[in-house]
Amino acid sequence: MDLTAESFVARLRTFQSDAERAKIGTYYKGGGDTEVIGVRMRHTFDTAAEYTGMPLDEVERLLESPYYEARVGAVSVLDFKARRKRITDAERRELYELYLRRHDRIDNWDLVDRAAPRVIGWYLLDKPRDPLHALARSANIWERRTAITAAFWLIRQGDIDDALVLAETLLGDEEELIHKSVGTGLREVGKVDRDRLVGFLRAHGPAVPRVTLRMATEKLPAELRAELMAR
């Protein structure tokens, strides 16, 4: 199988749809130089799964593509590589470093969400979390979203301390796309330790954006949720 960026894009073109191109245009928030082929995400993900063995230099070439779906495919390949059962820490580090080095091409919420938990969060599971806190202070919205989204993997493993610090750092963010990610992270924290979540929300009160609060309290008992939403 020809595991190159060119063959990947050629495969995507076989699924092209004008209707899908119009649909993607309604939610893509990245750079203005991006072109959209018009491919359903299911086809992009399935193609990425077939290309899991793609060399990392070809994945980087895919990230450099002007096509939105090609970049979605690239981060999906990184995610599928990170899921491999026999992946070594050195291989995981290569995925992590490629993602961060080419964050300039990971420029929309769905590209971040597709790979950050396993590619960034999983790599840092047994390592210092300083990189996440640095990303949370970045001027780049997508780097900030990577910080909190990568923490989803830490939360899933029952590790919530850094996630709460990251959430606190990002409470004052100006972007709703960050507020939503923080809300999702806090909701997941609540699944691990409800008391820590409730304590966090009560401590920060009005500083918690409304959308964040609404998402963070989704899984709480109705009476408790009503109390927190009324604060």
PDB file of C-alpha atoms in Angstrom:
ATOM      1  CA  MET A   1       0.000   0.000   0.000  1.00  0.00           C
ATOM      2  CA  ASP A   2       1.293   3.455  -0.946  1.00  0.00           C
ATOM      3  CA  LEU A   3       1.323   5.180   2.460  1.00  0.00           C
ATOM      4  CA  THR A   4       2.037   8.686   1.221  1.00  0.00           C
ATOM      5  CA  ALA A   5       0.335  12.025   1.699  1.00  0.00           C
ATOM      6  CA  GLU A   6      -0.433  12.167  -2.030  1.00  0.00           C
ATOM      7  CA  SER A   7      -2.183   8.804  -2.070  1.00  0.00           C
ATOM      8  CA  PHE A   8      -4.125   9.735   1.058  1.00  0.00           C
ATOM      9  CA  VAL A   9      -5.492  12.895  -0.574  1.00  0.00           C
ATOM     10  CA  ALA A  10      -6.223  10.987  -3.779  1.00  0.00           C
ATOM     11  CA  ARG A  11      -8.248   8.496  -1.742  1.00  0.00           C
ATOM     12  CA  LEU A  12     -10.187  11.306  -0.070  1.00  0.00           C
ATOM     13  CA  ARG A  13     -11.105  12.752  -3.452  1.00  0.00           C
ATOM     14  CA  THR A  14     -13.006   9.562  -4.294  1.00  0.00           C
ATOM     15  CA  PHE A  15     -15.480  10.487  -1.538  1.00  0.00           C
ATOM     16  CA  GLN A  16     -15.953  14.132  -2.585  1.00  0.00           C
ATOM     17  CA  SER A  17     -19.413  15.649  -2.154  1.00  0.00           C
ATOM     18  CA  ASP A  18     -20.527  19.204  -2.855  1.00  0.00           C
ATOM     19  CA  ALA A  19     -23.137  18.933  -0.092  1.00  0.00           C
ATOM     20  CA  GLU A  20     -20.486  17.888   2.392  1.00  0.00           C
ATOM     21  CA  ARG A  21     -18.231  20.763   1.311  1.00  0.00           C
ATOM     22  CA  ALA A  22     -21.004  23.224   2.114  1.00  0.00           C
ATOM     23  CA  LYS A  23     -21.637  21.557   5.472  1.00  0.00           C
ATOM     24  CA  ILE A  24     -17.985  21.714   6.515  1.00  0.00           C
ATOM     25  CA  GLY A  25     -17.895  25.389   5.651  1.00  0.00           C
ATOM     26  CA  THR A  26     -20.417  26.085   8.409  1.00  0.00           C
ATOM     27  CA  TYR A  27     -18.151  24.948  11.262  1.00  0.00           C
ATOM     28  CA  TYR A  28     -14.530  25.166  10.108  1.00  0.00           C
ATOM     29  CA  LYS A  29     -12.964  28.062  12.049  1.00  0.00           C
ATOM     30  CA  GLY A  30      -9.343  27.827  10.988  1.00  0.00           C
ATOM     31  CA  GLY A  31      -7.151  29.714   8.566  1.00  0.00           C
ATOM     32  CA  GLY A  32      -8.523  31.418   5.506  1.00  0.00           C
ATOM     33  CA  ASP A  33      -6.062  29.699   3.139  1.00  0.00           C
ATOM     34  CA  THR A  34      -7.646  26.277   3.733  1.00  0.00           C
ATOM     35  CA  GLU A  35      -9.467  24.424   0.957  1.00  0.00           C
ATOM     36  CA  VAL A  36     -12.254  21.921   1.584  1.00  0.00           C
ATOM     37  CA  ILE A  37     -12.625  18.809  -0.561  1.00  0.00           C
ATOM     38  CA  GLY A  38     -16.021  17.843   0.810  1.00  0.00           C
ATOM     39  CA  VAL A  39     -15.577  14.468   2.539  1.00  0.00           C
ATOM     40  CA  ARG A  40     -17.688  13.030   5.363  1.00  0.00           C
ATOM     41  CA  MET A  41     -15.744  12.558   8.574  1.00  0.00           C
ATOM     42  CA  ARG A  42     -16.542   8.839   8.615  1.00  0.00           C
ATOM     43  CA  HIS A  43     -14.713   8.404   5.309  1.00  0.00           C
ATOM     44  CA  THR A  44     -11.786  10.499   6.524  1.00  0.00           C
ATOM     45  CA  PHE A  45     -11.482   8.490   9.744  1.00  0.00           C
ATOM     46  CA  ASP A  46     -11.784   5.167   7.924  1.00  0.00           C
ATOM     47  CA  THR A  47      -9.066   6.210   5.501  1.00  0.00           C
ATOM     48  CA  ALA A  48      -6.830   7.297   8.383  1.00  0.00           C
ATOM     49  CA  ALA A  49      -7.292   3.902  10.035  1.00  0.00           C
ATOM     50  CA  GLU A  50      -6.085   2.238   6.825  1.00  0.00           C
ATOM     51  CA  TYR A  51      -3.047   4.555   6.818  1.00  0.00           C
ATOM     52  CA  THR A  52      -2.021   4.002  10.445  1.00  0.00           C
ATOM     53  CA  GLY A  53       1.328   2.680   9.231  1.00  0.00           C
ATOM     54  CA  MET A  54       2.110   5.928   7.381  1.00  0.00           C
ATOM     55  CA  PRO A  55       5.655   7.180   8.178  1.00  0.00           C
ATOM     56  CA  LEU A  56       5.713  10.312  10.307  1.00  0.00           C
ATOM     57  CA  ASP A  57       7.400  12.390   7.610  1.00  0.00           C
ATOM     58  CA  GLU A  58       4.405  11.650   5.383  1.00  0.00           C
ATOM     59  CA  VAL A  59       2.032  12.508   8.213  1.00  0.00           C
ATOM     60  CA  GLU A  60       3.771  15.860   8.471  1.00  0.00           C
ATOM     61  CA  ARG A  61       3.377  16.359   4.733  1.00  0.00           C
ATOM     62  CA  LEU A  62      -0.315  15.619   5.193  1.00  0.00           C
ATOM     63  CA  LEU A  63      -0.467  18.290   7.900  1.00  0.00           C
ATOM     64  CA  GLU A  64       1.095  20.732   5.446  1.00  0.00           C
ATOM     65  CA  SER A  65      -1.681  20.096   2.933  1.00  0.00           C
ATOM     66  CA  PRO A  66      -3.998  23.015   2.129  1.00  0.00           C
ATOM     67  CA  TYR A  67      -6.948  20.634   2.439  1.00  0.00           C
ATOM     68  CA  TYR A  68      -8.908  20.607   5.663  1.00  0.00           C
ATOM     69  CA  GLU A  69      -9.761  16.900   5.411  1.00  0.00           C
ATOM     70  CA  ALA A  70      -6.110  16.021   4.833  1.00  0.00           C
ATOM     71  CA  ARG A  71      -5.186  17.669   8.139  1.00  0.00           C
ATOM     72  CA  VAL A  72      -8.075  15.926   9.892  1.00  0.00           C
ATOM     73  CA  GLY A  73      -6.668  12.732   8.399  1.00  0.00           C
ATOM     74  CA  ALA A  74      -3.179  13.540   9.660  1.00  0.00           C
ATOM     75  CA  VAL A  75      -4.236  14.043  13.279  1.00  0.00           C
ATOM     76  CA  SER A  76      -6.412  10.941  13.002  1.00  0.00           C
ATOM     77  CA  VAL A  77      -3.393   8.904  11.906  1.00  0.00           C
ATOM     78  CA  LEU A  78      -1.514  10.255  14.937  1.00  0.00           C
ATOM     79  CA  ASP A  79      -4.410   9.216  17.160  1.00  0.00           C
ATOM     80  CA  PHE A  80      -4.569   5.711  15.686  1.00  0.00           C
ATOM     81  CA  LYS A  81      -0.816   5.340  16.099  1.00  0.00           C
ATOM     82  CA  ALA A  82      -1.113   6.387  19.761  1.00  0.00           C
ATOM     83  CA  ARG A  83      -3.704   3.640  20.342  1.00  0.00           C
ATOM     84  CA  ARG A  84      -1.412   0.803  19.228  1.00  0.00           C
ATOM     85  CA  LYS A  85      -1.005  -1.797  21.949  1.00  0.00           C
ATOM     86  CA  ARG A  86       2.741  -2.257  21.534  1.00  0.00           C
ATOM     87  CA  ILE A  87       3.737   1.369  21.064  1.00  0.00           C
ATOM     88  CA  THR A  88       6.937   2.315  22.895  1.00  0.00           C
ATOM     89  CA  ASP A  89       7.458   5.468  24.914  1.00  0.00           C
ATOM     90  CA  ALA A  90       9.977   6.643  22.311  1.00  0.00           C
ATOM     91  CA  GLU A  91       7.398   6.216  19.555  1.00  0.00           C
ATOM     92  CA  ARG A  92       4.803   7.986  21.666  1.00  0.00           C
ATOM     93  CA  ARG A  93       7.252  10.853  22.158  1.00  0.00           C
ATOM     94  CA  GLU A  94       7.661  11.185  18.378  1.00  0.00           C
ATOM     95  CA  LEU A  95       3.903  11.584  17.968  1.00  0.00           C
ATOM     96  CA  TYR A  96       3.811  14.140  20.784  1.00  0.00           C
ATOM     97  CA  GLU A  97       6.683  16.154  19.324  1.00  0.00           C
ATOM     98  CA  LEU A  98       5.229  16.173  15.815  1.00  0.00           C
ATOM     99  CA  TYR A  99       1.859  17.384  17.089  1.00  0.00           C
ATOM    100  CA  LEU A 100       3.403  20.266  19.046  1.00  0.00           C
ATOM    101  CA  ARG A 101       5.966  21.174  16.389  1.00  0.00           C
ATOM    102  CA  ARG A 102       3.254  21.493  13.748  1.00  0.00           C
ATOM    103  CA  HIS A 103       0.545  22.997  15.892  1.00  0.00           C
ATOM    104  CA  ASP A 104       0.438  25.775  13.306  1.00  0.00           C
ATOM    105  CA  ARG A 105      -1.439  23.297  11.092  1.00  0.00           C
ATOM    106  CA  ILE A 106      -3.753  22.073  13.853  1.00  0.00           C
ATOM    107  CA  ASP A 107      -6.007  25.061  13.580  1.00  0.00           C
ATOM    108  CA  ASN A 108      -9.579  24.084  14.357  1.00  0.00           C
ATOM    109  CA  TRP A 109     -11.406  22.659  17.368  1.00  0.00           C
ATOM    110  CA  ASP A 110     -12.041  19.269  15.791  1.00  0.00           C
ATOM    111  CA  LEU A 111      -8.396  18.749  14.834  1.00  0.00           C
ATOM    112  CA  VAL A 112      -7.406  19.401  18.441  1.00  0.00           C
ATOM    113  CA  ASP A 113     -10.124  17.190  19.871  1.00  0.00           C
ATOM    114  CA  ARG A 114      -9.294  14.325  17.516  1.00  0.00           C
ATOM    115  CA  ALA A 115      -5.734  13.820  18.755  1.00  0.00           C
ATOM    116  CA  ALA A 116      -4.872  15.831  21.864  1.00  0.00           C
ATOM    117  CA  PRO A 117      -6.126  13.351  24.511  1.00  0.00           C
ATOM    118  CA  ARG A 118      -4.093  10.350  23.367  1.00  0.00           C
ATOM    119  CA  VAL A 119      -1.212  12.024  21.538  1.00  0.00           C
ATOM    120  CA  ILE A 120      -0.492  14.697  24.153  1.00  0.00           C
ATOM    121  CA  GLY A 121      -2.302  13.620  27.314  1.00  0.00           C
ATOM    122  CA  TRP A 122      -1.330   9.950  27.186  1.00  0.00           C
ATOM    123  CA  TYR A 123       2.335  10.787  26.596  1.00  0.00           C
ATOM    124  CA  LEU A 124       2.371  13.090  29.636  1.00  0.00           C
ATOM    125  CA  LEU A 125       0.534  10.630  31.877  1.00  0.00           C
ATOM    126  CA  ASP A 126       3.742   9.625  33.690  1.00  0.00           C
ATOM    127  CA  LYS A 127       5.633  12.866  33.103  1.00  0.00           C
ATOM    128  CA  PRO A 128       5.609  16.461  34.411  1.00  0.00           C
ATOM    129  CA  ARG A 129       2.633  18.443  33.138  1.00  0.00           C
ATOM    130  CA  ASP A 130       4.475  21.733  32.648  1.00  0.00           C
ATOM    131  CA  PRO A 131       3.908  21.635  28.860  1.00  0.00           C
ATOM    132  CA  LEU A 132       0.140  21.693  29.388  1.00  0.00           C
ATOM    133  CA  HIS A 133       0.325  24.689  31.692  1.00  0.00           C
ATOM    134  CA  ALA A 134       2.524  26.497  29.157  1.00  0.00           C
ATOM    135  CA  LEU A 135       0.012  25.754  26.401  1.00  0.00           C
ATOM    136  CA  ALA A 136      -2.820  27.050  28.606  1.00  0.00           C
ATOM    137  CA  ARG A 137      -1.050  30.431  28.734  1.00  0.00           C
ATOM    138  CA  SER A 138      -0.490  30.583  24.975  1.00  0.00           C
ATOM    139  CA  ALA A 139      -1.850  33.434  22.868  1.00  0.00           C
ATOM    140  CA  ASN A 140      -3.038  30.797  20.370  1.00  0.00           C
ATOM    141  CA  ILE A 141      -6.585  29.581  20.979  1.00  0.00           C
ATOM    142  CA  TRP A 142      -5.885  26.116  19.573  1.00  0.00           C
ATOM    143  CA  GLU A 143      -2.881  25.622  21.829  1.00  0.00           C
ATOM    144  CA  ARG A 144      -5.020  26.596  24.803  1.00  0.00           C
ATOM    145  CA  ARG A 145      -7.683  24.136  23.684  1.00  0.00           C
ATOM    146  CA  THR A 146      -4.993  21.452  23.381  1.00  0.00           C
ATOM    147  CA  ALA A 147      -4.009  22.068  27.006  1.00  0.00           C
ATOM    148  CA  ILE A 148      -7.421  21.338  28.491  1.00  0.00           C
ATOM    149  CA  THR A 149      -8.393  18.703  25.918  1.00  0.00           C
ATOM    150  CA  ALA A 150      -5.194  16.716  26.494  1.00  0.00           C
ATOM    151  CA  ALA A 151      -6.086  16.706  30.188  1.00  0.00           C
ATOM    152  CA  PHE A 152      -9.197  14.644  29.379  1.00  0.00           C
ATOM    153  CA  TRP A 153      -6.924  11.606  29.174  1.00  0.00           C
ATOM    154  CA  LEU A 154      -5.424  12.373  32.588  1.00  0.00           C
ATOM    155  CA  ILE A 155      -8.903  12.711  34.071  1.00  0.00           C
ATOM    156  CA  ARG A 156      -9.929   9.407  32.557  1.00  0.00           C
ATOM    157  CA  GLN A 157      -7.098   7.785  34.504  1.00  0.00           C
ATOM    158  CA  GLY A 158      -8.350   9.387  37.730  1.00  0.00           C
ATOM    159  CA  ASP A 159      -5.711  12.151  37.744  1.00  0.00           C
ATOM    160  CA  ILE A 160      -7.615  15.430  38.178  1.00  0.00           C
ATOM    161  CA  ASP A 161      -5.236  17.837  39.932  1.00  0.00           C
ATOM    162  CA  ASP A 162      -3.667  19.327  36.801  1.00  0.00           C
ATOM    163  CA  ALA A 163      -7.027  19.439  35.044  1.00  0.00           C
ATOM    164  CA  LEU A 164      -8.441  21.631  37.807  1.00  0.00           C
ATOM    165  CA  VAL A 165      -5.444  23.962  37.682  1.00  0.00           C
ATOM    166  CA  LEU A 166      -5.775  24.212  33.895  1.00  0.00           C
ATOM    167  CA  ALA A 167      -9.492  24.908  34.222  1.00  0.00           C
ATOM    168  CA  GLU A 168      -8.766  27.690  36.699  1.00  0.00           C
ATOM    169  CA  THR A 169      -6.168  29.193  34.351  1.00  0.00           C
ATOM    170  CA  LEU A 170      -8.667  29.215  31.490  1.00  0.00           C
ATOM    171  CA  LEU A 171     -11.764  30.479  33.327  1.00  0.00           C
ATOM    172  CA  GLY A 172     -11.119  34.016  32.173  1.00  0.00           C
ATOM    173  CA  ASP A 173     -10.505  33.090  28.551  1.00  0.00           C
ATOM    174  CA  GLU A 174     -12.297  35.242  25.996  1.00  0.00           C
ATOM    175  CA  GLU A 175     -13.146  32.390  23.625  1.00  0.00           C
ATOM    176  CA  GLU A 176     -16.334  30.341  23.931  1.00  0.00           C
ATOM    177  CA  LEU A 177     -14.572  27.371  22.345  1.00  0.00           C
ATOM    178  CA  ILE A 178     -12.297  27.344  25.393  1.00  0.00           C
ATOM    179  CA  HIS A 179     -15.223  27.778  27.797  1.00  0.00           C
ATOM    180  CA  LYS A 180     -16.847  24.690  26.273  1.00  0.00           C
ATOM    181  CA  SER A 181     -13.698  22.575  26.562  1.00  0.00           C
ATOM    182  CA  VAL A 182     -13.247  23.626  30.170  1.00  0.00           C
ATOM    183  CA  GLY A 183     -16.880  22.709  30.837  1.00  0.00           C
ATOM    184  CA  THR A 184     -16.346  19.278  29.308  1.00  0.00           C
ATOM    185  CA  GLY A 185     -13.205  18.757  31.376  1.00  0.00           C
ATOM    186  CA  LEU A 186     -14.955  19.761  34.582  1.00  0.00           C
ATOM    187  CA  ARG A 187     -17.873  17.461  33.825  1.00  0.00           C
ATOM    188  CA  GLU A 188     -15.407  14.589  33.481  1.00  0.00           C
ATOM    189  CA  VAL A 189     -13.725  15.609  36.748  1.00  0.00           C
ATOM    190  CA  GLY A 190     -17.135  15.267  38.390  1.00  0.00           C
ATOM    191  CA  LYS A 191     -17.349  11.653  37.276  1.00  0.00           C
ATOM    192  CA  VAL A 192     -14.119  10.960  39.179  1.00  0.00           C
ATOM    193  CA  ASP A 193     -14.674  13.154  42.233  1.00  0.00           C
ATOM    194  CA  ARG A 194     -17.991  14.991  42.522  1.00  0.00           C
ATOM    195  CA  ASP A 195     -16.938  16.807  45.693  1.00  0.00           C
ATOM    196  CA  ARG A 196     -13.861  18.285  44.009  1.00  0.00           C
ATOM    197  CA  LEU A 197     -15.980  19.515  41.102  1.00  0.00           C
ATOM    198  CA  VAL A 198     -18.620  21.071  43.337  1.00  0.00           C
ATOM    199  CA  GLY A 199     -15.958  22.652  45.529  1.00  0.00           C
ATOM    200  CA  PHE A 200     -14.275  24.137  42.455  1.00  0.00           C
ATOM    201  CA  LEU A 201     -17.528  25.598  41.124  1.00  0.00           C
ATOM    202  CA  ARG A 202     -18.503  27.058  44.481  1.00  0.00           C
ATOM    203  CA  ALA A 203     -15.043  28.517  45.044  1.00  0.00           C
ATOM    204  CA  HIS A 204     -15.003  30.293  41.683  1.00  0.00           C
ATOM    205  CA  GLY A 205     -18.668  31.271  41.597  1.00  0.00           C
ATOM    206  CA  PRO A 206     -19.370  34.098  39.113  1.00  0.00           C
ATOM    207  CA  ALA A 207     -15.947  33.655  37.487  1.00  0.00           C
ATOM    208  CA  VAL A 208     -17.202  30.467  35.824  1.00  0.00           C
ATOM    209  CA  PRO A 209     -18.636  31.305  32.367  1.00  0.00           C
ATOM    210  CA  ARG A 210     -22.263  30.315  31.973  1.00  0.00           C
ATOM    211  CA  VAL A 211     -21.630  27.795  29.199  1.00  0.00           C
ATOM    212  CA  THR A 212     -18.843  26.226  31.255  1.00  0.00           C
ATOM    213  CA  LEU A 213     -21.108  25.942  34.286  1.00  0.00           C
ATOM    214  CA  ARG A 214     -23.929  24.457  32.251  1.00  0.00           C
ATOM    215  CA  MET A 215     -21.675  21.775  30.761  1.00  0.00           C
ATOM    216  CA  ALA A 216     -19.817  21.096  34.026  1.00  0.00           C
ATOM    217  CA  THR A 217     -23.033  20.378  35.915  1.00  0.00           C
ATOM    218  CA  GLU A 218     -24.736  18.217  33.298  1.00  0.00           C
ATOM    219  CA  LYS A 219     -24.296  14.962  35.221  1.00  0.00           C
ATOM    220  CA  LEU A 220     -25.005  16.295  38.711  1.00  0.00           C
ATOM    221  CA  PRO A 221     -28.278  15.611  40.587  1.00  0.00           C
ATOM    222  CA  ALA A 222     -31.003  18.035  39.522  1.00  0.00           C
ATOM    223  CA  GLU A 223     -31.249  19.827  42.871  1.00  0.00           C
ATOM    224  CA  LEU A 224     -27.502  20.329  43.172  1.00  0.00           C
ATOM    225  CA  ARG A 225     -27.270  21.472  39.582  1.00  0.00           C
ATOM    226  CA  ALA A 226     -30.058  24.005  40.096  1.00  0.00           C
ATOM    227  CA  GLU A 227     -28.286  25.392  43.158  1.00  0.00           C
ATOM    228  CA  LEU A 228     -24.993  25.811  41.320  1.00  0.00           C
ATOM    229  CA  MET A 229     -26.622  27.312  38.226  1.00  0.00           C
ATOM    230  CA  ALA A 230     -28.403  29.883  40.404  1.00  0.00           C
ATOM    231  CA  ARG A 231     -25.214  31.126  42.052  1.00  0.00           C
TER     232      ARG A 231
END
